[in-house]
Each structure stands twice: as C-alpha cells, then as structure tokens.
Coordinates of C-alpha atoms in Angstrom, one line a residue:
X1149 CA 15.9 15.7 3.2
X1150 CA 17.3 13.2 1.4
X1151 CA 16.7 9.3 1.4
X1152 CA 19.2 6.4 0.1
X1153 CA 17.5 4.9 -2.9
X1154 CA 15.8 1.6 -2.9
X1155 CA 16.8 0.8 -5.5
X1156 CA 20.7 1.1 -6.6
X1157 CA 21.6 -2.7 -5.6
X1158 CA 22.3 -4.3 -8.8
X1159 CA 20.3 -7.4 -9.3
X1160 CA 20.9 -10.6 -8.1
X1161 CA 19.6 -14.2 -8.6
X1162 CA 20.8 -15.7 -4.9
X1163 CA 18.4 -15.1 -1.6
X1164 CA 21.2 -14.7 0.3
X1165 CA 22.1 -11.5 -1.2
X1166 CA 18.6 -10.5 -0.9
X1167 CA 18.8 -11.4 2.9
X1168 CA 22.3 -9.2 3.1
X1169 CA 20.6 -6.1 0.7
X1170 CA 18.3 -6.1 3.3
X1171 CA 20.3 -5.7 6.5
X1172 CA 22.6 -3.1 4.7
X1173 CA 19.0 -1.2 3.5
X1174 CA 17.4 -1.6 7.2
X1175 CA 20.5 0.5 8.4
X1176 CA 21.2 2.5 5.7
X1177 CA 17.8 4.1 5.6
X1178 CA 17.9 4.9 9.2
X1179 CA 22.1 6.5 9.2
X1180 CA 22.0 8.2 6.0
X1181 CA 20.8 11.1 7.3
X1182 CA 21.7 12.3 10.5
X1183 CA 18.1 14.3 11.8
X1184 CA 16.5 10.5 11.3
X1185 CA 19.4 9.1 13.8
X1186 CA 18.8 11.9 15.9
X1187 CA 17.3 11.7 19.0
X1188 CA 14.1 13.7 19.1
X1189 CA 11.5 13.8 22.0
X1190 CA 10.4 10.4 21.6
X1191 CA 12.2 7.2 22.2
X1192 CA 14.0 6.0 19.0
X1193 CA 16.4 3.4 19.7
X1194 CA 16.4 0.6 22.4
X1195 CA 16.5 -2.6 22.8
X1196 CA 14.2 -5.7 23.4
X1197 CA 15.2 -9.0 25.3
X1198 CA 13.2 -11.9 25.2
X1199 CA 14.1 -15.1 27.0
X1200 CA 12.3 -18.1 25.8
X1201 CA 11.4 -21.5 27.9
X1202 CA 9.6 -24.0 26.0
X1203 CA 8.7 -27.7 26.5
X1204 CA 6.9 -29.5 23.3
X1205 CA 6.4 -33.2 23.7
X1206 CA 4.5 -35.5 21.0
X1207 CA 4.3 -32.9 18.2
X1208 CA 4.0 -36.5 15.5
X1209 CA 1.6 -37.8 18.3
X1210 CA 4.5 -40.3 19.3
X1211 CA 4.5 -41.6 15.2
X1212 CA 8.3 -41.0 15.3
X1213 CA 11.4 -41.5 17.7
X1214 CA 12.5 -38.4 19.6
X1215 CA 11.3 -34.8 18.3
X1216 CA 10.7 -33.2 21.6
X1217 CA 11.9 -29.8 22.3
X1218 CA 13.0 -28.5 25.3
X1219 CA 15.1 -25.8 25.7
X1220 CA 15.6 -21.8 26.4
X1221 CA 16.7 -19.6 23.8
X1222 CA 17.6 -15.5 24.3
X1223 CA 16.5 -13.3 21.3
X1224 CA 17.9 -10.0 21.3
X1225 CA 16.1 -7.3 19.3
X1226 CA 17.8 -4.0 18.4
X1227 CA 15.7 -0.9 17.3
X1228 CA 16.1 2.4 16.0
X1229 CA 13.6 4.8 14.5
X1230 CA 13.3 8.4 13.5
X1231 CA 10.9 11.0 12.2
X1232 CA 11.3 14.1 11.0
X1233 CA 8.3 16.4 9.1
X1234 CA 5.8 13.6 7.1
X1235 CA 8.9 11.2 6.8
X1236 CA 10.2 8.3 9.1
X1237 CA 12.2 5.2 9.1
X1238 CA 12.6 2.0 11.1
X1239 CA 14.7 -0.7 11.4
X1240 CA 14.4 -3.8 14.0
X1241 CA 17.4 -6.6 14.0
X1242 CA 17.4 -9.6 15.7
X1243 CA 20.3 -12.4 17.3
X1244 CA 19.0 -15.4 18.9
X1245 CA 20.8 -18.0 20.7
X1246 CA 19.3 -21.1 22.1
X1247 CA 19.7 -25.3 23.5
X1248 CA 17.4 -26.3 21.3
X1249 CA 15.6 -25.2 18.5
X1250 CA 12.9 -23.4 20.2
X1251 CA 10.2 -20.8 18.9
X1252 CA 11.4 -17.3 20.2
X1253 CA 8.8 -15.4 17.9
X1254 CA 5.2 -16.3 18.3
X1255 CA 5.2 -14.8 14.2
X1256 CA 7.6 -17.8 13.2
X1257 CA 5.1 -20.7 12.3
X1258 CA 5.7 -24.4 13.3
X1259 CA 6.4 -25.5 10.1
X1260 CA 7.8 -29.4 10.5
X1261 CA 7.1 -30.3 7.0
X1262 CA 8.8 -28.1 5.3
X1263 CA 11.6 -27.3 7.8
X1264 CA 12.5 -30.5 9.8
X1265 CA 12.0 -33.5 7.3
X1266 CA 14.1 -31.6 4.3
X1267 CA 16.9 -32.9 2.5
X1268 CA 17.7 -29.6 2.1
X1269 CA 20.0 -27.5 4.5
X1270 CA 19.0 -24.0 3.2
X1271 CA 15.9 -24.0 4.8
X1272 CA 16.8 -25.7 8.5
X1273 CA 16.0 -23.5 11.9
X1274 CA 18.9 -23.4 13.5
X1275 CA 19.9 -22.9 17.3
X1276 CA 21.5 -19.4 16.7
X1277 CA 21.1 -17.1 13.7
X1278 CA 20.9 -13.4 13.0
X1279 CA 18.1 -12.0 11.4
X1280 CA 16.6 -8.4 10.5
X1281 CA 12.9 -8.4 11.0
X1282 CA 11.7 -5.1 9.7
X1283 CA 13.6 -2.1 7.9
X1284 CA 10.7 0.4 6.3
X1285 CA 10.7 3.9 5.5
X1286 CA 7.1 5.7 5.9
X1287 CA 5.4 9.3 4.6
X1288 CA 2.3 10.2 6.1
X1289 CA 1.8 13.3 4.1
X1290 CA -0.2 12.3 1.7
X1291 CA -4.0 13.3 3.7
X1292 CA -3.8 15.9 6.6
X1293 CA -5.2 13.1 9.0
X1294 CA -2.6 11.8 12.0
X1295 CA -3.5 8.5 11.6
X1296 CA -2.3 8.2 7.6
X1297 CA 0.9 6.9 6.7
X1298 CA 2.1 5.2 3.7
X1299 CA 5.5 2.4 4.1
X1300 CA 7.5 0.8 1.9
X1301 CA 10.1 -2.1 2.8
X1302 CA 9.7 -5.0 5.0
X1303 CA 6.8 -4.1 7.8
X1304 CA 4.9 -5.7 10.4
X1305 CA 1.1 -6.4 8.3
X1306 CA -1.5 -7.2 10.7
X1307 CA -5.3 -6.9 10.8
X1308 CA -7.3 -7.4 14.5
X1309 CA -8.2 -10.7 14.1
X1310 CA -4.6 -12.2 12.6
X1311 CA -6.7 -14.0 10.3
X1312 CA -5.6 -12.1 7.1
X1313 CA -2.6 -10.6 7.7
X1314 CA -0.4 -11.1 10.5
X1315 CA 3.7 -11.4 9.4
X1316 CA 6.6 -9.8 8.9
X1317 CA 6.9 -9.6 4.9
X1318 CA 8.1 -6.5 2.3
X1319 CA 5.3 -4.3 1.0
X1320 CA 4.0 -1.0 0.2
X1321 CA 1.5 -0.6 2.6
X1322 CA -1.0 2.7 3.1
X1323 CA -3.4 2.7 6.4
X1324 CA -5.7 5.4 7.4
X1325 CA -7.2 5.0 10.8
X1326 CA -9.1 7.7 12.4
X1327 CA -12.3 7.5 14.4
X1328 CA -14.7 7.0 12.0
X1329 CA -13.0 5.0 9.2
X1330 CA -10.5 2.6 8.9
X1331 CA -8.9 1.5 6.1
X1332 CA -5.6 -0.4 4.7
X1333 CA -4.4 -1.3 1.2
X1334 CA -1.1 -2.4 -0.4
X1335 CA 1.0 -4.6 -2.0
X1336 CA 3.5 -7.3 -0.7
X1337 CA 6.0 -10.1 -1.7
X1338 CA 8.4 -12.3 -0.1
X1339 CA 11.8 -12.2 -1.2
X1340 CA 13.8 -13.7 1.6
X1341 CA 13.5 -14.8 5.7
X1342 CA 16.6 -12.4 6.1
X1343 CA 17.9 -15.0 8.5
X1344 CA 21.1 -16.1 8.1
X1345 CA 20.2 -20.2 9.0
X1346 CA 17.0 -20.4 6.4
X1347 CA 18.9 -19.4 3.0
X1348 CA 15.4 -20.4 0.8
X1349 CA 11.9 -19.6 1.1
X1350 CA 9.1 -21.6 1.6
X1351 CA 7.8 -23.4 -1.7
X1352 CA 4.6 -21.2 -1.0
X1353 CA 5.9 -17.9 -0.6
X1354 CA 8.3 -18.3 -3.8
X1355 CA 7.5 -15.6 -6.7
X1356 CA 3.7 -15.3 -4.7
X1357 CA 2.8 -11.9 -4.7
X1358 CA -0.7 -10.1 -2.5
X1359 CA -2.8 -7.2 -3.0
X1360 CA -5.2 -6.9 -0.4
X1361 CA -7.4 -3.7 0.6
X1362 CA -9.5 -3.3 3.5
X1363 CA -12.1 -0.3 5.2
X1364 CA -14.1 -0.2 8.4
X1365 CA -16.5 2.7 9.2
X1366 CA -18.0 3.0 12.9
X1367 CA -21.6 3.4 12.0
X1368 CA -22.7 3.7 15.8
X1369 CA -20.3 4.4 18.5
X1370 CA -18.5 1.2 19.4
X1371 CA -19.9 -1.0 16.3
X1372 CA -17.7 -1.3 13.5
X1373 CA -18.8 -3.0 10.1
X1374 CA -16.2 -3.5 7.0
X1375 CA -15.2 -5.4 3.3
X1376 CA -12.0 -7.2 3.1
X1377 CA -10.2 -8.3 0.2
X1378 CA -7.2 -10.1 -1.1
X1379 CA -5.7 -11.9 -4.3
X1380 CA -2.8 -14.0 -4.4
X1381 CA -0.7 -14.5 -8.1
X1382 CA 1.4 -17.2 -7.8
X1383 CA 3.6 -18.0 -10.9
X1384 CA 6.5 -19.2 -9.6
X1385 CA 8.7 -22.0 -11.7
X1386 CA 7.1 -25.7 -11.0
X1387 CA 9.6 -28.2 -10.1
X1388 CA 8.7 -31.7 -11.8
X1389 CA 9.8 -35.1 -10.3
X1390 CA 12.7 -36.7 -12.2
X1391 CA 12.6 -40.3 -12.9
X1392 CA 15.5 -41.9 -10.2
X1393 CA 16.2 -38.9 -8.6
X1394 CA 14.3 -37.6 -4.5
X1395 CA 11.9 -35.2 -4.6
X1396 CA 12.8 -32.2 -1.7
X1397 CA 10.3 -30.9 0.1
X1398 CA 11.2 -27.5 -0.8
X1399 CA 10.1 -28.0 -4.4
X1400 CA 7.4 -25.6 -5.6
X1401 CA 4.7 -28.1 -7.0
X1402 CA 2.0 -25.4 -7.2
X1403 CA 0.8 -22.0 -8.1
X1404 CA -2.0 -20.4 -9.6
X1405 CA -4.5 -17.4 -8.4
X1406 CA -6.7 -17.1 -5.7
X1407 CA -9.0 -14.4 -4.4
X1408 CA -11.1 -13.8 -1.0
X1409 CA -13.8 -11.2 -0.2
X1410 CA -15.1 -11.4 3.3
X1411 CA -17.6 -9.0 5.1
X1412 CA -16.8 -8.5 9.4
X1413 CA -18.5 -7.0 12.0
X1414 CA -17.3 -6.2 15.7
X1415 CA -18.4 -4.5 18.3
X1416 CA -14.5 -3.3 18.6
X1417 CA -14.2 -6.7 20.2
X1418 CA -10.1 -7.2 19.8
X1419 CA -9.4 -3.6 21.8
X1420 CA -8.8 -5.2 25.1
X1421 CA -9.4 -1.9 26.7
X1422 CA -13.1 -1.4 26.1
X1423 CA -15.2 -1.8 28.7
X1424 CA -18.3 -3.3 26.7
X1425 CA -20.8 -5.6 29.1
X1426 CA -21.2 -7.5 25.9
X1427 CA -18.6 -7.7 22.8
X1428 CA -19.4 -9.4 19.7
X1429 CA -17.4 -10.0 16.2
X1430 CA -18.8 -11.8 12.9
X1431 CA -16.9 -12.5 9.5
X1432 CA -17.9 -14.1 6.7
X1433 CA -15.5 -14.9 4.0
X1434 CA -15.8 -16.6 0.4
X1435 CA -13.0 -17.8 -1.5
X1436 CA -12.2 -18.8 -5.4
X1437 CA -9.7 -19.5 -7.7
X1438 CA -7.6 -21.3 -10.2
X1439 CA -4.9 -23.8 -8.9
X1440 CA -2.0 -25.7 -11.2
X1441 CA -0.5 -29.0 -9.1
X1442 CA 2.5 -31.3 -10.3
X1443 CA 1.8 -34.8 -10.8
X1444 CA 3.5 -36.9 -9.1
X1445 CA 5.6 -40.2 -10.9
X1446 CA 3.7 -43.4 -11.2
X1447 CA 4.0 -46.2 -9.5
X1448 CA 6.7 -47.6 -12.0
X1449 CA 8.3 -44.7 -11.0
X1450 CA 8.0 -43.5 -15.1
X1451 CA 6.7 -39.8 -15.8
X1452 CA 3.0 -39.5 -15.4
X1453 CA 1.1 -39.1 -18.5
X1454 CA 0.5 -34.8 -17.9
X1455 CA 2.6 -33.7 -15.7
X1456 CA 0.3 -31.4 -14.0
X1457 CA -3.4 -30.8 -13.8
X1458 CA -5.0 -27.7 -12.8
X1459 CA -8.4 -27.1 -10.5
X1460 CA -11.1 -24.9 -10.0
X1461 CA -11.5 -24.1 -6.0
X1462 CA -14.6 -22.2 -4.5
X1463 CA -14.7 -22.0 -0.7
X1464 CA -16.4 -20.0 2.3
X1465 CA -15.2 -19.4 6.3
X1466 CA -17.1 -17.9 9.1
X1467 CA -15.7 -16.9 12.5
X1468 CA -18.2 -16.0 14.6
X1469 CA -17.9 -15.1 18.9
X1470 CA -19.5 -13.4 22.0
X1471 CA -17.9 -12.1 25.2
X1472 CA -19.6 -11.0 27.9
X1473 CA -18.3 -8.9 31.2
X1474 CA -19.5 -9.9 34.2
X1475 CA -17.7 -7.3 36.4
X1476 CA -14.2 -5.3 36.1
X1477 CA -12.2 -8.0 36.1
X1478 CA -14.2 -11.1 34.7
X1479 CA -15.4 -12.0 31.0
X1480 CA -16.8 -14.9 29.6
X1481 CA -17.6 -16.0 25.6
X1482 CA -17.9 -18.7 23.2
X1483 CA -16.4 -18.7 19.5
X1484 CA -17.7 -21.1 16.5
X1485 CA -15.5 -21.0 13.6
X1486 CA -15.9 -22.8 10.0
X1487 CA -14.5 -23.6 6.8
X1488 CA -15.7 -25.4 3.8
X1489 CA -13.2 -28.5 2.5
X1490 CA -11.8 -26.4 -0.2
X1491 CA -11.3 -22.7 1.6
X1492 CA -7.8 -22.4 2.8
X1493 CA -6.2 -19.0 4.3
X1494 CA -4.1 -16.7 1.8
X1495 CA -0.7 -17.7 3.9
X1496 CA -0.3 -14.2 5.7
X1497 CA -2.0 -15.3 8.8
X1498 CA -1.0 -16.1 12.2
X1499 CA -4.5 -16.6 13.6
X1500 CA -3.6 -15.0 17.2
X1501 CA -5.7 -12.4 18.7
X1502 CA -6.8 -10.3 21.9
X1503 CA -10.5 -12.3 21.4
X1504 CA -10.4 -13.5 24.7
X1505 CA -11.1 -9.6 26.0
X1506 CA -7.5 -9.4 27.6
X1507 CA -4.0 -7.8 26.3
X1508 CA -2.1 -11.1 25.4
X1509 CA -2.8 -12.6 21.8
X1510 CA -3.9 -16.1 21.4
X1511 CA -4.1 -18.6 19.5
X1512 CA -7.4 -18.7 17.9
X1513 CA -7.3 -22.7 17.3
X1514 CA -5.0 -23.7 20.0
X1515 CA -1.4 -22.7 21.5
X1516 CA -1.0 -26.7 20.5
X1517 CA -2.7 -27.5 18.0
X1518 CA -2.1 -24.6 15.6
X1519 CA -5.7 -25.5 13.3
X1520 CA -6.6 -23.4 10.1
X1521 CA -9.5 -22.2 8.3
X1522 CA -9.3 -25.0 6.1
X1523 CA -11.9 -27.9 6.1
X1524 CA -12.6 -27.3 10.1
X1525 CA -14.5 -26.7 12.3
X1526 CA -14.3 -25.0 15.7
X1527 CA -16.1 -24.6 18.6
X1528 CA -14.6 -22.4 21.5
X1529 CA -15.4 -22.1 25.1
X1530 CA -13.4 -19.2 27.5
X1531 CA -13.1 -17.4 30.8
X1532 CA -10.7 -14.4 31.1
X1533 CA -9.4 -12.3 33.5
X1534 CA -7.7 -9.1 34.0
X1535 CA -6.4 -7.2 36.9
X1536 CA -5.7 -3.2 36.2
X1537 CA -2.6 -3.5 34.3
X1538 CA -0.8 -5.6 36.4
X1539 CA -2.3 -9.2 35.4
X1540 CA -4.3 -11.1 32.8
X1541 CA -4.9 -14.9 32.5
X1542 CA -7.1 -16.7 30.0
X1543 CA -8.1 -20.6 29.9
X1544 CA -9.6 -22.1 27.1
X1545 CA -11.4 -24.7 25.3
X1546 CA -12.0 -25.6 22.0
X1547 CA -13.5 -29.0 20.3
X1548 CA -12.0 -29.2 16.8
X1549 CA -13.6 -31.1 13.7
X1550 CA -13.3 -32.2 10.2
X1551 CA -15.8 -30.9 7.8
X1552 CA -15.2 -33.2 5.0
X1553 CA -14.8 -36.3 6.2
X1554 CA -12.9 -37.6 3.3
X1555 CA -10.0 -34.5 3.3
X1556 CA -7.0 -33.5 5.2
X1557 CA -7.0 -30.3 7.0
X1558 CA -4.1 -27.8 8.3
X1559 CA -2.7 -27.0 10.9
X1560 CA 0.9 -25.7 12.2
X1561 CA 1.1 -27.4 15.5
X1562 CA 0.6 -31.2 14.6
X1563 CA 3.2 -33.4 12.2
X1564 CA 2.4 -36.7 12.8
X1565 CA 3.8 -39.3 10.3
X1566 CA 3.3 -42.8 8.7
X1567 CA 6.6 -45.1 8.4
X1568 CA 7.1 -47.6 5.8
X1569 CA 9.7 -50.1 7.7
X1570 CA 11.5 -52.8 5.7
X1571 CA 9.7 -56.5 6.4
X1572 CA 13.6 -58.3 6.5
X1573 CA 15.8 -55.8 8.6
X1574 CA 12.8 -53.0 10.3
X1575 CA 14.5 -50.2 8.8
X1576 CA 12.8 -47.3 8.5
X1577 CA 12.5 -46.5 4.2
X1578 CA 9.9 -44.0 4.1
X1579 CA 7.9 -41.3 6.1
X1580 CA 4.8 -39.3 4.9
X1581 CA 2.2 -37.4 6.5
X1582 CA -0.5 -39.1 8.5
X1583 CA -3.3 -39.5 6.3
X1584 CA -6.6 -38.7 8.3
X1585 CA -9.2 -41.7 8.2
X1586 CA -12.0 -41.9 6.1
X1587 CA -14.9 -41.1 7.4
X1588 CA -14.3 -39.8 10.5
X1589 CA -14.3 -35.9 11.5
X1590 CA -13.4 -35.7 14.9
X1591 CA -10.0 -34.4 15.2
X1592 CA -9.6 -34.1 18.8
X1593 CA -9.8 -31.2 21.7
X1594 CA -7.4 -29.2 23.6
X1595 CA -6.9 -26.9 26.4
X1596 CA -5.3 -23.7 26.4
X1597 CA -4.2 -21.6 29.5
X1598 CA -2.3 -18.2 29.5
X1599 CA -1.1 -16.0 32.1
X1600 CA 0.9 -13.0 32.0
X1601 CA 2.2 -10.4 34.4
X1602 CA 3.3 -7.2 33.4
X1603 CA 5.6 -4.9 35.1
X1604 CA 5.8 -1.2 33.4
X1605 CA 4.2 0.9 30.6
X1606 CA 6.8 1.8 27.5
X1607 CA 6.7 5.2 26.4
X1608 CA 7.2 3.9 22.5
X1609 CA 6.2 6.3 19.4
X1610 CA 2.6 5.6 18.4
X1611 CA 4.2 4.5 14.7
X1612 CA 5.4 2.0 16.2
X1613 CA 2.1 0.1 17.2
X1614 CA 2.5 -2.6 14.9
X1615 CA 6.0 -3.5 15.2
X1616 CA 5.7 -3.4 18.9
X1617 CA 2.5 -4.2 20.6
X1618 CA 3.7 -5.5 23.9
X1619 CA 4.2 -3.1 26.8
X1620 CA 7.9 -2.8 28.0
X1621 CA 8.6 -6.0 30.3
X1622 CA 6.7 -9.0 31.2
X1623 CA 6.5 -12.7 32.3
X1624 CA 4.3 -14.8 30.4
X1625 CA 3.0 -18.5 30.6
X1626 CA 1.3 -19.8 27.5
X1627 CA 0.5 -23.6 27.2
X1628 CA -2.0 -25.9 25.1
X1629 CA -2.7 -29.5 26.2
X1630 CA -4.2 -32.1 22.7
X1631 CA -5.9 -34.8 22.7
X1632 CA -6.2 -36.4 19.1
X1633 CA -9.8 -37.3 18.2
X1634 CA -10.8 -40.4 16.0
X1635 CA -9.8 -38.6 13.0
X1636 CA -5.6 -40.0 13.9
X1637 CA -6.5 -43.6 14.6
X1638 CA -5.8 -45.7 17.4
X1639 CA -2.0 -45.6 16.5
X1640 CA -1.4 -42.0 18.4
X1641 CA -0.3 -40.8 21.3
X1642 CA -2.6 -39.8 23.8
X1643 CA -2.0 -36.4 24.7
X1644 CA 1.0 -33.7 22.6
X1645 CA 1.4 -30.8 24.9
X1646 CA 3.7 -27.2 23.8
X1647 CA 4.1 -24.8 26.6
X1648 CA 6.2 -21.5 26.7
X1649 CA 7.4 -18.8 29.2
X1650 CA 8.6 -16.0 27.8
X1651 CA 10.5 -13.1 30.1
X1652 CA 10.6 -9.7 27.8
X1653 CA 12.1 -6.9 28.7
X1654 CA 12.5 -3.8 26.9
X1655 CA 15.3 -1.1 27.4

C-alpha cells in the first residue's frame, strides 16, 4: 500500500499556496490509491448541509454605527474517508454562501478585532468562500488496542471540556482510549485557514507551534482522574511601529513561551449518555512563562526608547461543576469557574461542552458573551432536559466578573469600542477597544437557551468521532441574551443579544 508523500511540494513563502498545497494534499491522500476510495462496509463519503440563521445585535454594546448581523448562510461540507488494514485517510471540504457574514461553524471564533477593524483585506470573512477543513492520514498499528491511532495533517483536536484543545489545526496527533486509560499527545502548528477569503493568519497563530500530552485512568468505575499539559513556542518575526506610517492589526507584536499543567477530575461528566444521579468535574490549572511585547511609539510619535520589553507571567484557573438528575429526563447543576489576572488560555480552545448533561455543546461562558479563562470569574446556574433521542433543551445562567479590578479580560463575543471624534467637524479619527473602568469587576450577566431536535441516527465510522460529533440531521436553536455590568460604563447599550438556528442535514 502505498501513500503520496507529504512532503514533495517544494517550499514556498506565500499562505496561499499553503492553503492550495493543502486542498491538493486533502484529496490526493484519499484518490491515490484506489482500496482507500473504495467503498468498504462502512460509510465513506457523503455529504453534510448546514443552513445557518443568525441575528446579532449590539456586539460594540451600541459604541459604533451599524454592525449587526443578520442573515442565513448554507455551508456545504463534502467528505470522504477510507481504511484499509492499520491505515486510513480523511478529507472534509467546505463551500459556504451566505447574506451576511454570519458564523456557519460554531469552531470559527468571533474575532472583530482582528478580522473586522483591519486595514488589511487578507484576513476579512467574507460572504462566500471555499475552504478544506481537515485532510489527515492515520495508522493505528502501532499497540494492538482498537482505540489507538496515530494522524498526521490537519485534524479535528479536541479534549471533553473544549477548554484546551478544540480546533481544526495540522498536527501529528497519537490518542489511545480504551476503558481504563486515556491518553493523547502530539504536536501541532498553524500554517494557513485554507479558506480562500482569509489569505493571513492571525498575529497569534503566526510561527506558534504546541506540544501538549494528556492521560486519564478510570480508578473506580465511572470516576476518571488525569494530568494535562501543554507549551506554546512562539518566535515568530515582531513587527515594530514605523514612525508616519499605520500600524495593522494583523501585526505580530508578541511572542515568547508559555507552559500549562493542570490536574482534572470527572465523574465522566461530558458523556451525555450516562445515567449518573449526580455528575461532577474539577480542574485545576497553573500557568507560566516568558512573554516579549512591542512598544508602542511615543506620544511625539518618535521610536520609543527599547523597542520591546519582555515579562515574566505566572497564572492559575479552576473550573469547577455539579449536575444532578432528578429523573430520566431532568438535570440540574451549578458551575464556578476562575482565573487569575495574568492566566490566559493557550489559543486552541473553543470552550464549548456537553456540561449541561445533554448532547448539544455549549458555550461554557455564554452563546453571547464568548468570556475566557483570563482574569474572570464565573458563576453558572442550569436546568437541562432531554427526551430519548428525540429532544434536548438547556437554559442557562451565568454572572460574569473581573478578577483584577484594574485589567482587561477576554472574550470573543463582545467588541465594544471608544471613538475619538474631531471637536470642529465630529468626524470620527480614531477607534480602540473599550477600556474596562478602574476599579470595578462586574462585567455583566447573560442568559443562554438551547434547544435542539433531532431526527435520525448516522451510521458514520467510529474514526470519525471527532470530525463529526453530531448525529445525521437536526434543527437547533441556540441564543444568549447580555447585559453589561458596571465594568462598560454608563455609555453602553443595554442589552447585545446573538441567536442562531442551524438546520444540518447529513447525506
């Protein structure tokens, strides 16, 4: 049996090359041999349509004119896979088409900063692009266990609680999951979106490469206690501000290392199907590191006297939550989550989860508001409910906080602004991020509802757990209503809202 190398593209400096090497790899590996395109007793090719509704409204907290979304967008997602012996391949493509520029993939992250206010067009979402979202080969020969398999190209990453690894990114990645043991280590890098409207990474994800490693062992039946890790090397080129000329947002203006160890415990909380009375999951992270920043110009606008300076960061996070079942169909719980003012998340995360005891994944800090693990803190009330396999809703509500009063915090879901107008003609010269007030913590509260209804079971092979983890067609609601706390001033909006339906249907 014989693969096409990885390896025989000659090199190349330009990310769109990278982004076409990789939709001529994702079908290459899968063609080149005809017992992979095959079709063998499992499904191995189909397709997945989505069709997206969403209305946003106030995502700057009404700090700027317009920026509303509403729309509905189609995303089309080819797939093919085949196995044969040890060895298998995979390769998932995607066109979407929309009226707006609307969030088809609940993987793609809000990202206003770096996305919307840009003076630069290679990284702009567009209303219709073509993209390839995964393309891997995999061996899992390596131990005699079924549950082994080593891939290499880019894969679907994702741990149970989203809040390590939850993307679409290339890596060599190894997992062994049997019934005692659980385990997952590998490698990974970004080297392009693969979308043919966002031409240049994110300044974060340029030359930023992870190692992580991860292993769970079931000491009592149902109870599962494990060590994560991860390290981020970052040594991407800094861009320095030039005297006279605008800084783009898409300038990398830091790098450096960074390294998390965190400790969990679950009572297999995240696998919606257990029947627990009483489900519980615990993590504890810590965080440290070197970090280099560009200085900015001085006031004069002249070149600051160094033009970086580097830091020292130490930080810690805790998630911590309880569900209870009250019958078949009915589960309560409450969640507390915190991080320190210097923790931040290693940028792999999507934060959504099956917490809430049912099969759709949420939002761990808000379908609106989007939080992070980074100088926050959250405190999460639920109810959730789930009918055979037919049904499951889940409402929500979470308080939200800043740790240190005195720094900014994240989050993916809020891009409020402050505007410098001219005094003589009110035109706008200037917008920056909304600086937080000093002093005060409370960022605001929001409520969350999601309902879904599902129509079939897929019969989809079990490799393909990760890539696809939704069963073959459904309608789903999923909507978060904000209310900005004292933290954004009196100058705000009252309520933002961002609410999807989402139709999926898989041939």
């Amino acid at each position: 049996m014989k693969f096409t190398p990885l390896n025989n593209a000659a090199p190349t400096e330009k990310l769109f090359s990278l982004s076409k090497l990789g939709v001529a790899l994702g079908f290459a590996l899968l063609w080149s041999n005809p017992t992979l395109a095959a079709v063998t007793d499992t499904k191995n090719f189909g397709l997945e349509v989505k069709i997206t509704g969403q209305s946003e409204d106030d995502r700057d907290l009404g700090t700027l004119g317009g920026g509303d979304v509403n729309g509905v967008g189609l995303d089309l997602r080819p797939w093919v896979y085949g196995e044969s012996g040890n060895w298998s391949a995979y390769a998932m493509g995607q066109a979407v088409t929309s009226t707006d520029i609307i969030e088809t993939d609940t993987l793609q992250q809000s990202d206003g900063a770096s996305t919307e206010s840009s003076n630069n067009s290679d990284r702009k979402s567009k209303k219709n692009y073509l993209a390839m979202r995964e393309f891997w080969i995999g061996y899992s020969g390596l131990t005699p266990y079924p549950g082994e398999q080593l891939k290499f190209g880019r894969q679907r990453l994702r741990n149970d609680d989203g809040q390590w690894r939850d993307t679409n990114i290339e890596a060599l990645n190894w997992t062994f999951d049997t019934t005692l043991l659980r385990a997952n280590a590998g490698i990974a890098e970004r080297f392009s979106e693969y979308r043919t409207d966002l031409k240049e990474l994110a300044p974060e994800d340029k030359d930023r490469l992870h190692v992580y490693g991860d292993v769970a062992y079931q000491w009592t039946p149902g109870h599962w206690a494990g060590v994560r890790a991860h390290h981020s090397h970052d040594d991407g080129k800094l861009d320095y501000p030039v005297p006279g000329e605008a800084t783009d947002s898409l300038d990398k203006r830091q790098n450096g290392d960074l390294t998390w160890l965190g400790l969990e415990a679950n009572s297999d909380a995240y696998n919606w199907r257990n029947t627990n009375t009483v489900n519980y999951w615990a993590s504890i992270t810590g965080m440290s590191g070197d970090r280099d920043k560009v200085n900015a110009l001085n006031a004069d606008g002249t070149r600051p006297a160094q033009a970086k300076s580097g830091t020292s960061l130490d930080g810690w996070a805790t998630d911590l939550g309880v569900r209870l079942r009250l019958d078949p169909k009915w589960q309560v719980g409450a969640a507390y989550a915190r991080a320190s003012g210097d923790y931040e998340q290693n940028g792999l995360e999507s934060n959504r989860s099956n917490y809430t005891g049912t099969r759709s994944r949420v939002h761990r800090f808000g379908e609106a508001f989007r939080g992070e693990m980074n100088n926050m803190q959250t405190a999460t009330l639920f109810g959730s409910w789930m009918l055979a396999d037919e049904y499951d809703a889940s409402l929500i509500y979470h308080k939200f906080w800043r740790v240190d009063g005195n720094k900014p915090v994240g989050s993916n879901g809020i891009n409020a602004v402050e505007n410098n107008y001219d005094d003589a003609t009110g035109a706008l010269l200037s917008s920056s991020s909304l600086p937080l007030r000093d002093g005060e913590k409370d960022l605001g509260q929001e409520v969350d509802l999601v309902v879904t209804k599902y129509f079939k079971q897929g019969l989809l092979p079990a490799a393909l757990s990760q890539s696809i983890d939704e069963p073959s067609a459904l309608v789903r609601l999923r909507g978060g209503v904000f209310k900005p706390g004292d933290a954004y001033g009196k100058n705000v909006d009252s309520y933002m809202h961002r609410a999807f339906v989402d139709v999926i249907w898989r041939f």
